[in-house]
């Protein structure tokens, strides 16, 4: 393969397998019953035809790891720039509390599981690897890869990034296969009248109204959105470089934190996109025609594009050969994470949501083991037309969860500092902090539900 075409062909292959996956979903009836996102199916097709299994096509797995790393940050920048509604109802806020509380729960379970492995069959493991459970299951392959690649620079294993990508892929399977079991179980138990997904006929359409600045046509407007995203991501790189250089001045701990900063490109991108959006709003209020240059419809679609690329590339980047180095860890964490998340979402869903409880449980489980798309796919099993407010609160709840999740991001580096300084106290502090934060979020959510109950009784 010519080096001039290598990168282009590797990237084009992502879209080729996506087309094949879409064709298979349209033509094979079984995929109208089984919940499999197109990007996920495309990734498996690429993995099967790739050098790791059949060898039909040779592609650059290392390039796909980089694509996962960058596409997540670009997707979040686009999502941040898109317009969002700011009126949050009670269930929206509780959805955000639920999401972050589950992240914390998965972190607690993950660390306990790895500690169990350390004291039984794998004494050389690092307990912080348990935190990959909420990163992979709860937040997806992008987060797992970003943090995993930065941890690989510090830890001696060399498989942390691959472990995160593989665990995230297992999470997609849990969301789909386990999710179908949940869906059918709840439908039978609570006698929920449903329209089966494989019985939804015809082409589903909706009308869209798009407005643009008069001097700029639709396709120019698309270019403008990519320009803003590119400028912000370039600024992200520069800010990260300055931050890393500054932290490296503070000895071993500073260098350790600096290596972790490299995995938070998405966080720097979100912050800079938020600042950019505020600047646009400020200029608009001063009479400049700036706010109209951000098109929410296009930005949401660009975000979706990057996230789909991320999911497909993350699976194609998996090295089957390397799994043998961490298969015990992967197997135990994946199974324990699946079952505990299942019971936790059912328990907390019944505690937090008074209305559409089963809908929320299904949607949250799908999202917190897979992605928002698998959550919405499970929700459509009981609400095919998305007539309830669950889908809206699921998406807006993710926006509420973003600032609530910052404390978790801040303490992710503590176990690594403990590893480099040979001080296990940092891991214990991390575990206690996550557990207390989880308890706080659950307490707030349950108290809000109790207030709602007492208010409804008075009325």
Short mmCIF file of C-alpha atoms in Angstrom, two decimals:
data_model
loop_
_atom_site.label_atom_id
_atom_site.label_comp_id
_atom_site.label_asym_id
_atom_site.label_seq_id
_atom_site.Cartn_x
_atom_site.Cartn_y
_atom_site.Cartn_z
CA UNK A 1 0.00 0.00 0.00
CA UNK A 2 1.48 3.36 -1.03
CA UNK A 3 2.41 5.54 1.95
CA UNK A 4 0.73 8.48 0.19
CA UNK A 5 -2.61 6.66 0.36
CA UNK A 6 -2.19 4.71 3.59
CA UNK A 7 -3.93 7.13 5.97
CA UNK A 8 -6.72 7.91 3.50
CA UNK A 9 -7.47 4.22 2.84
CA UNK A 10 -7.45 3.36 6.57
CA UNK A 11 -9.92 6.17 7.29
CA UNK A 12 -12.07 5.31 4.25
CA UNK A 13 -12.30 1.72 5.50
CA UNK A 14 -14.20 2.97 8.58
CA UNK A 15 -16.93 4.35 6.31
CA UNK A 16 -16.93 1.27 4.06
CA UNK A 17 -17.63 -1.10 6.97
CA UNK A 18 -20.23 1.37 8.27
CA UNK A 19 -22.03 1.17 4.91
CA UNK A 20 -21.87 -2.65 5.01
CA UNK A 21 -23.22 -2.64 8.58
CA UNK A 22 -26.10 -0.35 7.60
CA UNK A 23 -26.91 -2.59 4.63
CA UNK A 24 -26.91 -5.72 6.84
CA UNK A 25 -29.21 -4.05 9.39
CA UNK A 26 -31.64 -3.07 6.65
CA UNK A 27 -31.69 -6.46 4.89
CA UNK A 28 -31.36 -9.04 7.69
CA UNK A 29 -34.51 -9.17 9.82
CA UNK A 30 -32.72 -10.44 12.93
CA UNK A 31 -31.06 -7.04 13.37
CA UNK A 32 -34.47 -5.39 13.69
CA UNK A 33 -34.98 -7.46 16.83
CA UNK A 34 -31.48 -7.47 18.31
CA UNK A 35 -30.31 -4.07 19.54
CA UNK A 36 -27.03 -3.42 17.73
CA UNK A 37 -25.97 0.17 16.90
CA UNK A 38 -24.68 0.49 13.33
CA UNK A 39 -21.27 1.79 14.46
CA UNK A 40 -20.85 -1.18 16.80
CA UNK A 41 -21.71 -3.71 14.08
CA UNK A 42 -19.36 -1.90 11.68
CA UNK A 43 -16.52 -2.19 14.19
CA UNK A 44 -17.01 -5.95 14.51
CA UNK A 45 -17.11 -6.35 10.74
CA UNK A 46 -13.84 -4.45 10.50
CA UNK A 47 -12.30 -6.52 13.30
CA UNK A 48 -13.33 -9.81 11.61
CA UNK A 49 -11.97 -8.91 8.17
CA UNK A 50 -8.87 -7.29 9.66
CA UNK A 51 -5.41 -8.69 10.38
CA UNK A 52 -6.34 -9.89 13.88
CA UNK A 53 -8.84 -12.58 12.75
CA UNK A 54 -9.23 -13.46 9.04
CA UNK A 55 -6.54 -11.21 7.59
CA UNK A 56 -8.65 -10.34 4.53
CA UNK A 57 -7.65 -6.69 4.87
CA UNK A 58 -4.55 -5.27 6.52
CA UNK A 59 -5.09 -1.98 8.33
CA UNK A 60 -3.24 0.16 10.86
CA UNK A 61 -4.64 -0.56 14.35
CA UNK A 62 -2.34 2.04 15.90
CA UNK A 63 -3.88 4.68 13.64
CA UNK A 64 -7.35 3.67 14.80
CA UNK A 65 -6.29 4.11 18.44
CA UNK A 66 -5.31 7.70 17.57
CA UNK A 67 -8.60 8.22 15.73
CA UNK A 68 -10.51 7.08 18.83
CA UNK A 69 -8.48 9.48 20.98
CA UNK A 70 -9.10 12.53 18.78
CA UNK A 71 -12.64 11.82 17.50
CA UNK A 72 -14.02 11.77 21.04
CA UNK A 73 -12.59 15.22 21.80
CA UNK A 74 -13.82 16.61 18.47
CA UNK A 75 -17.27 15.15 19.12
CA UNK A 76 -17.49 16.76 22.54
CA UNK A 77 -16.35 20.13 21.18
CA UNK A 78 -19.12 20.01 18.56
CA UNK A 79 -21.66 18.93 21.18
CA UNK A 80 -20.62 21.76 23.51
CA UNK A 81 -20.97 24.37 20.77
CA UNK A 82 -24.49 23.16 19.90
CA UNK A 83 -27.37 25.03 21.48
CA UNK A 84 -28.86 23.44 24.59
CA UNK A 85 -32.06 24.15 26.50
CA UNK A 86 -31.49 25.33 30.04
CA UNK A 87 -34.84 24.54 31.64
CA UNK A 88 -34.28 21.41 33.72
CA UNK A 89 -37.19 19.62 35.27
CA UNK A 90 -36.83 17.51 38.38
CA UNK A 91 -36.40 14.22 36.49
CA UNK A 92 -33.72 15.82 34.33
CA UNK A 93 -31.68 16.77 37.39
CA UNK A 94 -32.26 13.35 38.92
CA UNK A 95 -31.12 11.75 35.65
CA UNK A 96 -27.83 13.61 35.99
CA UNK A 97 -27.49 12.50 39.62
CA UNK A 98 -28.32 8.92 38.59
CA UNK A 99 -25.68 8.89 35.83
CA UNK A 100 -22.82 10.17 37.99
CA UNK A 101 -23.88 8.02 40.97
CA UNK A 102 -23.63 4.98 38.68
CA UNK A 103 -20.16 6.08 37.53
CA UNK A 104 -19.16 6.19 41.19
CA UNK A 105 -20.75 2.81 41.89
CA UNK A 106 -18.91 1.24 38.95
CA UNK A 107 -15.66 2.79 40.21
CA UNK A 108 -16.21 1.34 43.69
CA UNK A 109 -17.08 -2.11 42.28
CA UNK A 110 -14.17 -1.98 39.85
CA UNK A 111 -11.60 -1.21 42.55
CA UNK A 112 -13.05 -3.87 44.90
CA UNK A 113 -12.90 -6.42 42.08
CA UNK A 114 -9.27 -5.66 41.24
CA UNK A 115 -8.34 -5.78 44.92
CA UNK A 116 -9.95 -9.21 45.03
CA UNK A 117 -7.81 -10.32 42.07
CA UNK A 118 -4.67 -8.89 43.71
CA UNK A 119 -5.26 -10.90 46.87
CA UNK A 120 -6.04 -14.14 44.97
CA UNK A 121 -4.62 -14.83 41.49
CA UNK A 122 -3.04 -11.59 40.16
CA UNK A 123 -0.85 -9.99 42.85
CA UNK A 124 1.02 -7.82 40.33
CA UNK A 125 -2.07 -5.83 39.26
CA UNK A 126 -2.57 -2.12 39.90
CA UNK A 127 -5.79 -1.43 41.85
CA UNK A 128 -6.45 1.70 39.80
CA UNK A 129 -7.27 -0.52 36.82
CA UNK A 130 -10.66 -1.04 38.48
CA UNK A 131 -11.47 2.58 37.60
CA UNK A 132 -11.48 1.54 33.95
CA UNK A 133 -14.95 0.01 34.56
CA UNK A 134 -16.80 3.36 34.78
CA UNK A 135 -14.60 4.81 32.03
CA UNK A 136 -15.35 1.93 29.62
CA UNK A 137 -18.87 0.87 30.62
CA UNK A 138 -20.15 4.23 31.84
CA UNK A 139 -18.46 6.60 29.41
CA UNK A 140 -17.38 4.55 26.42
CA UNK A 141 -14.26 3.72 24.41
CA UNK A 142 -13.16 7.32 23.94
CA UNK A 143 -12.71 7.99 27.65
CA UNK A 144 -11.22 4.55 28.25
CA UNK A 145 -8.70 5.03 25.44
CA UNK A 146 -7.77 8.57 26.46
CA UNK A 147 -7.09 7.65 30.07
CA UNK A 148 -5.66 4.24 29.14
CA UNK A 149 -3.09 5.70 26.74
CA UNK A 150 -1.90 8.17 29.39
CA UNK A 151 -1.71 5.43 32.02
CA UNK A 152 0.35 3.28 29.65
CA UNK A 153 3.06 5.93 29.85
CA UNK A 154 3.36 5.40 33.61
CA UNK A 155 2.35 1.78 34.29
CA UNK A 156 4.62 -1.14 33.30
CA UNK A 157 1.91 -3.36 31.73
CA UNK A 158 1.62 -1.93 28.22
CA UNK A 159 -1.98 -3.14 27.77
CA UNK A 160 -4.05 -0.53 29.63
CA UNK A 161 -5.26 1.24 26.48
CA UNK A 162 -6.18 -2.09 24.85
CA UNK A 163 -7.85 -3.23 28.08
CA UNK A 164 -10.00 -0.09 28.11
CA UNK A 165 -11.02 -0.46 24.45
CA UNK A 166 -11.88 -4.14 24.88
CA UNK A 167 -13.83 -3.56 28.09
CA UNK A 168 -15.82 -0.80 26.37
CA UNK A 169 -16.64 -3.21 23.53
CA UNK A 170 -17.81 -5.81 26.06
CA UNK A 171 -19.96 -3.03 27.55
CA UNK A 172 -21.71 -2.57 24.18
CA UNK A 173 -22.47 -6.31 24.10
CA UNK A 174 -23.78 -6.19 27.67
CA UNK A 175 -26.02 -3.24 26.77
CA UNK A 176 -27.41 -5.10 23.77
CA UNK A 177 -27.66 -8.73 24.86
CA UNK A 178 -28.28 -8.22 28.58
CA UNK A 179 -30.46 -5.27 27.68
CA UNK A 180 -32.73 -7.42 25.51
CA UNK A 181 -33.13 -9.82 28.43
CA UNK A 182 -34.10 -6.88 30.70
CA UNK A 183 -36.52 -5.53 28.11
CA UNK A 184 -38.38 -8.80 27.67
CA UNK A 185 -38.34 -9.56 31.40
CA UNK A 186 -39.88 -6.21 32.34
CA UNK A 187 -42.45 -6.39 29.52
CA UNK A 188 -43.68 -9.76 30.80
CA UNK A 189 -43.45 -8.96 34.51
CA UNK A 190 -45.25 -5.61 34.37
CA UNK A 191 -47.44 -6.49 31.35
CA UNK A 192 -46.28 -3.44 29.40
CA UNK A 193 -48.03 -3.08 26.02
CA UNK A 194 -45.29 -2.64 23.44
CA UNK A 195 -44.80 -2.30 19.70
CA UNK A 196 -42.06 -4.75 18.74
CA UNK A 197 -39.12 -3.08 17.04
CA UNK A 198 -39.19 -5.64 14.21
CA UNK A 199 -42.83 -4.74 13.53
CA UNK A 200 -42.25 -1.03 12.99
CA UNK A 201 -42.96 -0.72 9.25
CA UNK A 202 -42.20 1.87 6.65
CA UNK A 203 -39.68 4.69 6.45
CA UNK A 204 -39.74 6.92 9.52
CA UNK A 205 -39.46 10.58 8.49
CA UNK A 206 -39.60 14.00 10.09
CA UNK A 207 -39.67 17.57 8.80
CA UNK A 208 -36.73 19.86 9.46
CA UNK A 209 -36.50 23.64 9.19
CA UNK A 210 -32.96 25.01 8.81
CA UNK A 211 -32.11 28.71 8.88
CA UNK A 212 -28.76 30.22 7.93
CA UNK A 213 -27.09 33.61 7.57
CA UNK A 214 -28.33 35.10 4.30
CA UNK A 215 -24.87 35.53 2.76
CA UNK A 216 -23.86 31.93 3.55
CA UNK A 217 -25.43 28.88 1.91
CA UNK A 218 -26.02 25.56 3.65
CA UNK A 219 -22.75 23.92 2.62
CA UNK A 220 -20.71 26.99 3.49
CA UNK A 221 -22.37 26.85 6.89
CA UNK A 222 -21.14 23.28 7.30
CA UNK A 223 -17.61 24.48 6.54
CA UNK A 224 -17.95 27.22 9.16
CA UNK A 225 -18.81 24.66 11.86
CA UNK A 226 -15.71 22.60 11.02
CA UNK A 227 -13.61 25.78 11.12
CA UNK A 228 -14.74 26.58 14.67
CA UNK A 229 -14.12 22.99 15.79
CA UNK A 230 -10.64 22.95 14.21
CA UNK A 231 -9.66 26.29 15.77
CA UNK A 232 -10.83 25.18 19.22
CA UNK A 233 -9.01 21.84 18.95
CA UNK A 234 -5.81 23.59 17.88
CA UNK A 235 -6.18 25.87 20.92
CA UNK A 236 -6.74 22.73 23.01
CA UNK A 237 -3.40 21.32 21.84
CA UNK A 238 -1.57 24.57 22.65
CA UNK A 239 -3.11 24.89 26.12
CA UNK A 240 -2.29 21.26 26.89
CA UNK A 241 1.32 21.75 25.76
CA UNK A 242 1.72 24.76 28.05
CA UNK A 243 0.09 22.88 30.94
CA UNK A 244 2.33 19.83 30.49
CA UNK A 245 5.45 22.00 30.32
CA UNK A 246 4.44 23.84 33.49
CA UNK A 247 3.62 20.68 35.47
CA UNK A 248 6.88 19.02 34.43
CA UNK A 249 8.75 21.63 36.46
CA UNK A 250 7.46 20.11 39.73
CA UNK A 251 9.50 16.92 39.93
CA UNK A 252 8.24 13.33 39.75
CA UNK A 253 4.66 14.02 40.87
CA UNK A 254 4.40 16.93 38.45
CA UNK A 255 5.64 14.75 35.58
CA UNK A 256 3.15 12.02 36.52
CA UNK A 257 0.26 14.51 36.49
CA UNK A 258 1.57 15.94 33.21
CA UNK A 259 1.42 12.49 31.59
CA UNK A 260 -2.19 12.15 32.76
CA UNK A 261 -3.11 15.56 31.35
CA UNK A 262 -2.44 14.20 27.87
CA UNK A 263 -5.45 11.92 28.31
CA UNK A 264 -7.80 14.80 29.12
CA UNK A 265 -7.85 16.39 25.67
CA UNK A 266 -11.65 16.11 25.66
CA UNK A 267 -11.92 18.02 28.94
CA UNK A 268 -9.70 20.88 27.73
CA UNK A 269 -11.72 20.91 24.50
CA UNK A 270 -15.03 21.18 26.38
CA UNK A 271 -13.72 24.04 28.54
CA UNK A 272 -12.37 26.00 25.55
CA UNK A 273 -15.55 25.36 23.52
CA UNK A 274 -17.61 26.69 26.45
CA UNK A 275 -15.43 29.82 26.63
CA UNK A 276 -15.71 30.28 22.86
CA UNK A 277 -19.48 29.97 23.01
CA UNK A 278 -19.64 32.55 25.79
CA UNK A 279 -17.49 34.91 23.72
CA UNK A 280 -19.82 34.45 20.73
CA UNK A 281 -22.82 35.21 22.96
CA UNK A 282 -21.09 38.31 24.38
CA UNK A 283 -20.31 39.66 20.91
CA UNK A 284 -23.88 38.94 19.79
CA UNK A 285 -25.26 40.97 22.70
CA UNK A 286 -22.99 43.83 21.66
CA UNK A 287 -24.66 43.94 18.24
CA UNK A 288 -22.29 41.76 16.22
CA UNK A 289 -23.72 39.03 13.97
CA UNK A 290 -21.89 36.13 15.59
CA UNK A 291 -24.34 33.83 17.39
CA UNK A 292 -26.01 32.83 14.11
CA UNK A 293 -22.69 31.39 12.89
CA UNK A 294 -23.16 28.42 15.23
CA UNK A 295 -25.70 26.01 13.74
CA UNK A 296 -26.98 23.56 16.37
CA UNK A 297 -28.46 21.14 13.85
CA UNK A 298 -25.19 20.80 11.95
CA UNK A 299 -23.11 20.67 15.13
CA UNK A 300 -25.23 17.87 16.58
CA UNK A 301 -24.82 15.87 13.37
CA UNK A 302 -21.07 16.52 13.29
CA UNK A 303 -20.88 15.35 16.89
CA UNK A 304 -22.79 12.18 15.99
CA UNK A 305 -20.41 11.58 13.07
CA UNK A 306 -17.33 11.80 15.28
CA UNK A 307 -18.84 9.55 17.96
CA UNK A 308 -19.80 6.90 15.37
CA UNK A 309 -16.28 7.01 13.95
CA UNK A 310 -14.95 6.65 17.50
CA UNK A 311 -17.05 3.54 18.23
CA UNK A 312 -16.19 1.80 14.94
CA UNK A 313 -12.46 2.60 15.19
CA UNK A 314 -12.31 1.54 18.85
CA UNK A 315 -13.36 -2.02 18.00
CA UNK A 316 -11.14 -2.22 14.92
CA UNK A 317 -8.21 -1.15 17.12
CA UNK A 318 -8.58 -4.15 19.47
CA UNK A 319 -5.62 -6.51 19.44
CA UNK A 320 -6.84 -10.10 19.94
CA UNK A 321 -3.27 -11.24 20.56
CA UNK A 322 -2.77 -8.81 23.44
CA UNK A 323 -5.93 -9.99 25.25
CA UNK A 324 -4.02 -12.98 26.57
CA UNK A 325 -2.06 -10.59 28.77
CA UNK A 326 -5.13 -9.37 30.64
CA UNK A 327 -7.94 -11.84 29.92
CA UNK A 328 -8.49 -12.77 33.60
CA UNK A 329 -8.80 -9.10 34.53
CA UNK A 330 -11.11 -8.42 31.57
CA UNK A 331 -13.35 -11.41 32.22
CA UNK A 332 -13.84 -10.83 35.95
CA UNK A 333 -14.30 -7.04 35.76
CA UNK A 334 -16.68 -7.36 32.77
CA UNK A 335 -18.92 -9.97 34.41
CA UNK A 336 -18.96 -8.37 37.87
CA UNK A 337 -19.55 -4.95 36.29
CA UNK A 338 -22.48 -6.22 34.19
CA UNK A 339 -24.37 -7.91 37.02
CA UNK A 340 -23.77 -5.22 39.65
CA UNK A 341 -24.76 -2.43 37.23
CA UNK A 342 -27.92 -4.39 36.39
CA UNK A 343 -29.04 -4.66 40.03
CA UNK A 344 -27.90 -1.13 40.89
CA UNK A 345 -29.86 0.54 38.07
CA UNK A 346 -33.00 -1.39 39.04
CA UNK A 347 -32.63 -0.47 42.73
CA UNK A 348 -31.78 3.19 42.19
CA UNK A 349 -34.30 3.60 39.36
CA UNK A 350 -37.13 2.54 41.67
CA UNK A 351 -35.86 4.89 44.37
CA UNK A 352 -35.45 7.96 42.16
CA UNK A 353 -38.14 7.94 39.47
CA UNK A 354 -41.84 8.02 40.38
CA UNK A 355 -43.10 8.12 36.77
CA UNK A 356 -42.03 5.87 33.87
CA UNK A 357 -39.78 3.96 36.26
CA UNK A 358 -39.19 0.94 34.00
CA UNK A 359 -38.51 3.24 31.05
CA UNK A 360 -35.78 5.02 33.01
CA UNK A 361 -34.23 1.76 34.24
CA UNK A 362 -33.97 0.35 30.72
CA UNK A 363 -32.63 3.57 29.21
CA UNK A 364 -30.10 4.12 32.01
CA UNK A 365 -28.79 0.55 31.90
CA UNK A 366 -28.34 0.74 28.12
CA UNK A 367 -26.51 4.05 28.34
CA UNK A 368 -24.37 3.20 31.38
CA UNK A 369 -23.02 0.01 29.87
CA UNK A 370 -23.03 1.12 26.23
CA UNK A 371 -23.85 4.58 24.86
CA UNK A 372 -26.82 6.91 24.70
CA UNK A 373 -27.83 5.21 21.44
CA UNK A 374 -28.14 1.78 23.10
CA UNK A 375 -30.05 3.40 25.95
CA UNK A 376 -32.49 4.96 23.50
CA UNK A 377 -32.75 1.67 21.58
CA UNK A 378 -33.83 -0.18 24.74
CA UNK A 379 -36.22 2.65 25.60
CA UNK A 380 -37.86 2.31 22.19
CA UNK A 381 -38.73 -1.26 23.16
CA UNK A 382 -41.37 0.13 25.57
CA UNK A 383 -41.76 3.60 24.05
CA UNK A 384 -41.24 3.19 20.27
CA UNK A 385 -42.29 6.74 19.38
CA UNK A 386 -40.46 8.28 22.37
CA UNK A 387 -43.67 9.93 23.56
CA UNK A 388 -42.56 10.02 27.22
CA UNK A 389 -40.08 12.59 28.48
CA UNK A 390 -37.53 9.87 29.31
CA UNK A 391 -35.49 10.30 26.11
CA UNK A 392 -35.30 14.06 26.59
CA UNK A 393 -34.29 13.72 30.23
CA UNK A 394 -31.71 11.08 29.31
CA UNK A 395 -29.95 13.52 26.98
CA UNK A 396 -30.38 16.62 29.16
CA UNK A 397 -29.41 14.55 32.19
CA UNK A 398 -26.07 13.91 30.51
CA UNK A 399 -25.56 17.68 30.35
CA UNK A 400 -26.34 17.91 34.07
CA UNK A 401 -23.94 15.03 34.72
CA UNK A 402 -21.01 16.79 33.03
CA UNK A 403 -20.22 19.29 35.82
CA UNK A 404 -21.13 16.71 38.47
CA UNK A 405 -18.52 14.40 36.98
CA UNK A 406 -15.62 16.87 37.24
CA UNK A 407 -14.69 15.79 40.82
CA UNK A 408 -14.32 12.23 39.55
CA UNK A 409 -11.99 13.38 36.78
CA UNK A 410 -9.94 15.29 39.32
CA UNK A 411 -9.24 12.23 41.48
CA UNK A 412 -8.51 9.79 38.63
CA UNK A 413 -4.83 10.66 38.87
CA UNK A 414 -4.46 9.87 42.58
CA UNK A 415 -3.92 6.09 42.22
CA UNK A 416 -1.23 6.70 39.57
CA UNK A 417 0.56 9.11 41.91
CA UNK A 418 0.36 6.43 44.58
CA UNK A 419 1.88 3.91 42.15
CA UNK A 420 4.81 6.15 41.18
CA UNK A 421 5.51 7.12 44.80
CA UNK A 422 4.88 3.57 46.08
CA UNK A 423 2.24 4.90 48.48
CA UNK A 424 -1.03 2.87 48.49
CA UNK A 425 -2.73 5.52 50.64
CA UNK A 426 -3.62 7.42 47.45
CA UNK A 427 -5.70 4.47 46.23
CA UNK A 428 -7.51 4.22 49.56
CA UNK A 429 -8.24 7.96 49.45
CA UNK A 430 -9.61 7.56 45.91
CA UNK A 431 -11.88 4.69 46.93
CA UNK A 432 -13.25 6.50 50.00
CA UNK A 433 -13.77 9.75 48.04
CA UNK A 434 -15.70 7.97 45.28
CA UNK A 435 -17.82 6.06 47.78
CA UNK A 436 -18.70 9.21 49.76
CA UNK A 437 -19.50 11.15 46.58
CA UNK A 438 -21.75 8.30 45.40
CA UNK A 439 -23.57 8.30 48.76
CA UNK A 440 -24.04 12.07 48.54
CA UNK A 441 -25.51 11.95 45.02
CA UNK A 442 -27.83 9.05 45.86
CA UNK A 443 -28.97 10.83 49.03
CA UNK A 444 -29.78 14.04 47.12
CA UNK A 445 -31.71 12.12 44.46
CA UNK A 446 -33.75 10.11 46.95
CA UNK A 447 -34.54 13.25 49.00
CA UNK A 448 -35.81 14.99 45.86
CA UNK A 449 -38.07 12.00 45.16
CA UNK A 450 -39.43 12.03 48.72
CA UNK A 451 -40.23 15.73 48.38
CA UNK A 452 -42.09 15.01 45.14
CA UNK A 453 -44.12 12.28 46.88
CA UNK A 454 -45.09 14.56 49.77
CA UNK A 455 -45.98 17.38 47.36
CA UNK A 456 -48.18 15.12 45.23
CA UNK A 457 -49.98 13.84 48.34
CA UNK A 458 -50.75 17.40 49.49
CA UNK A 459 -52.19 18.23 46.09
#
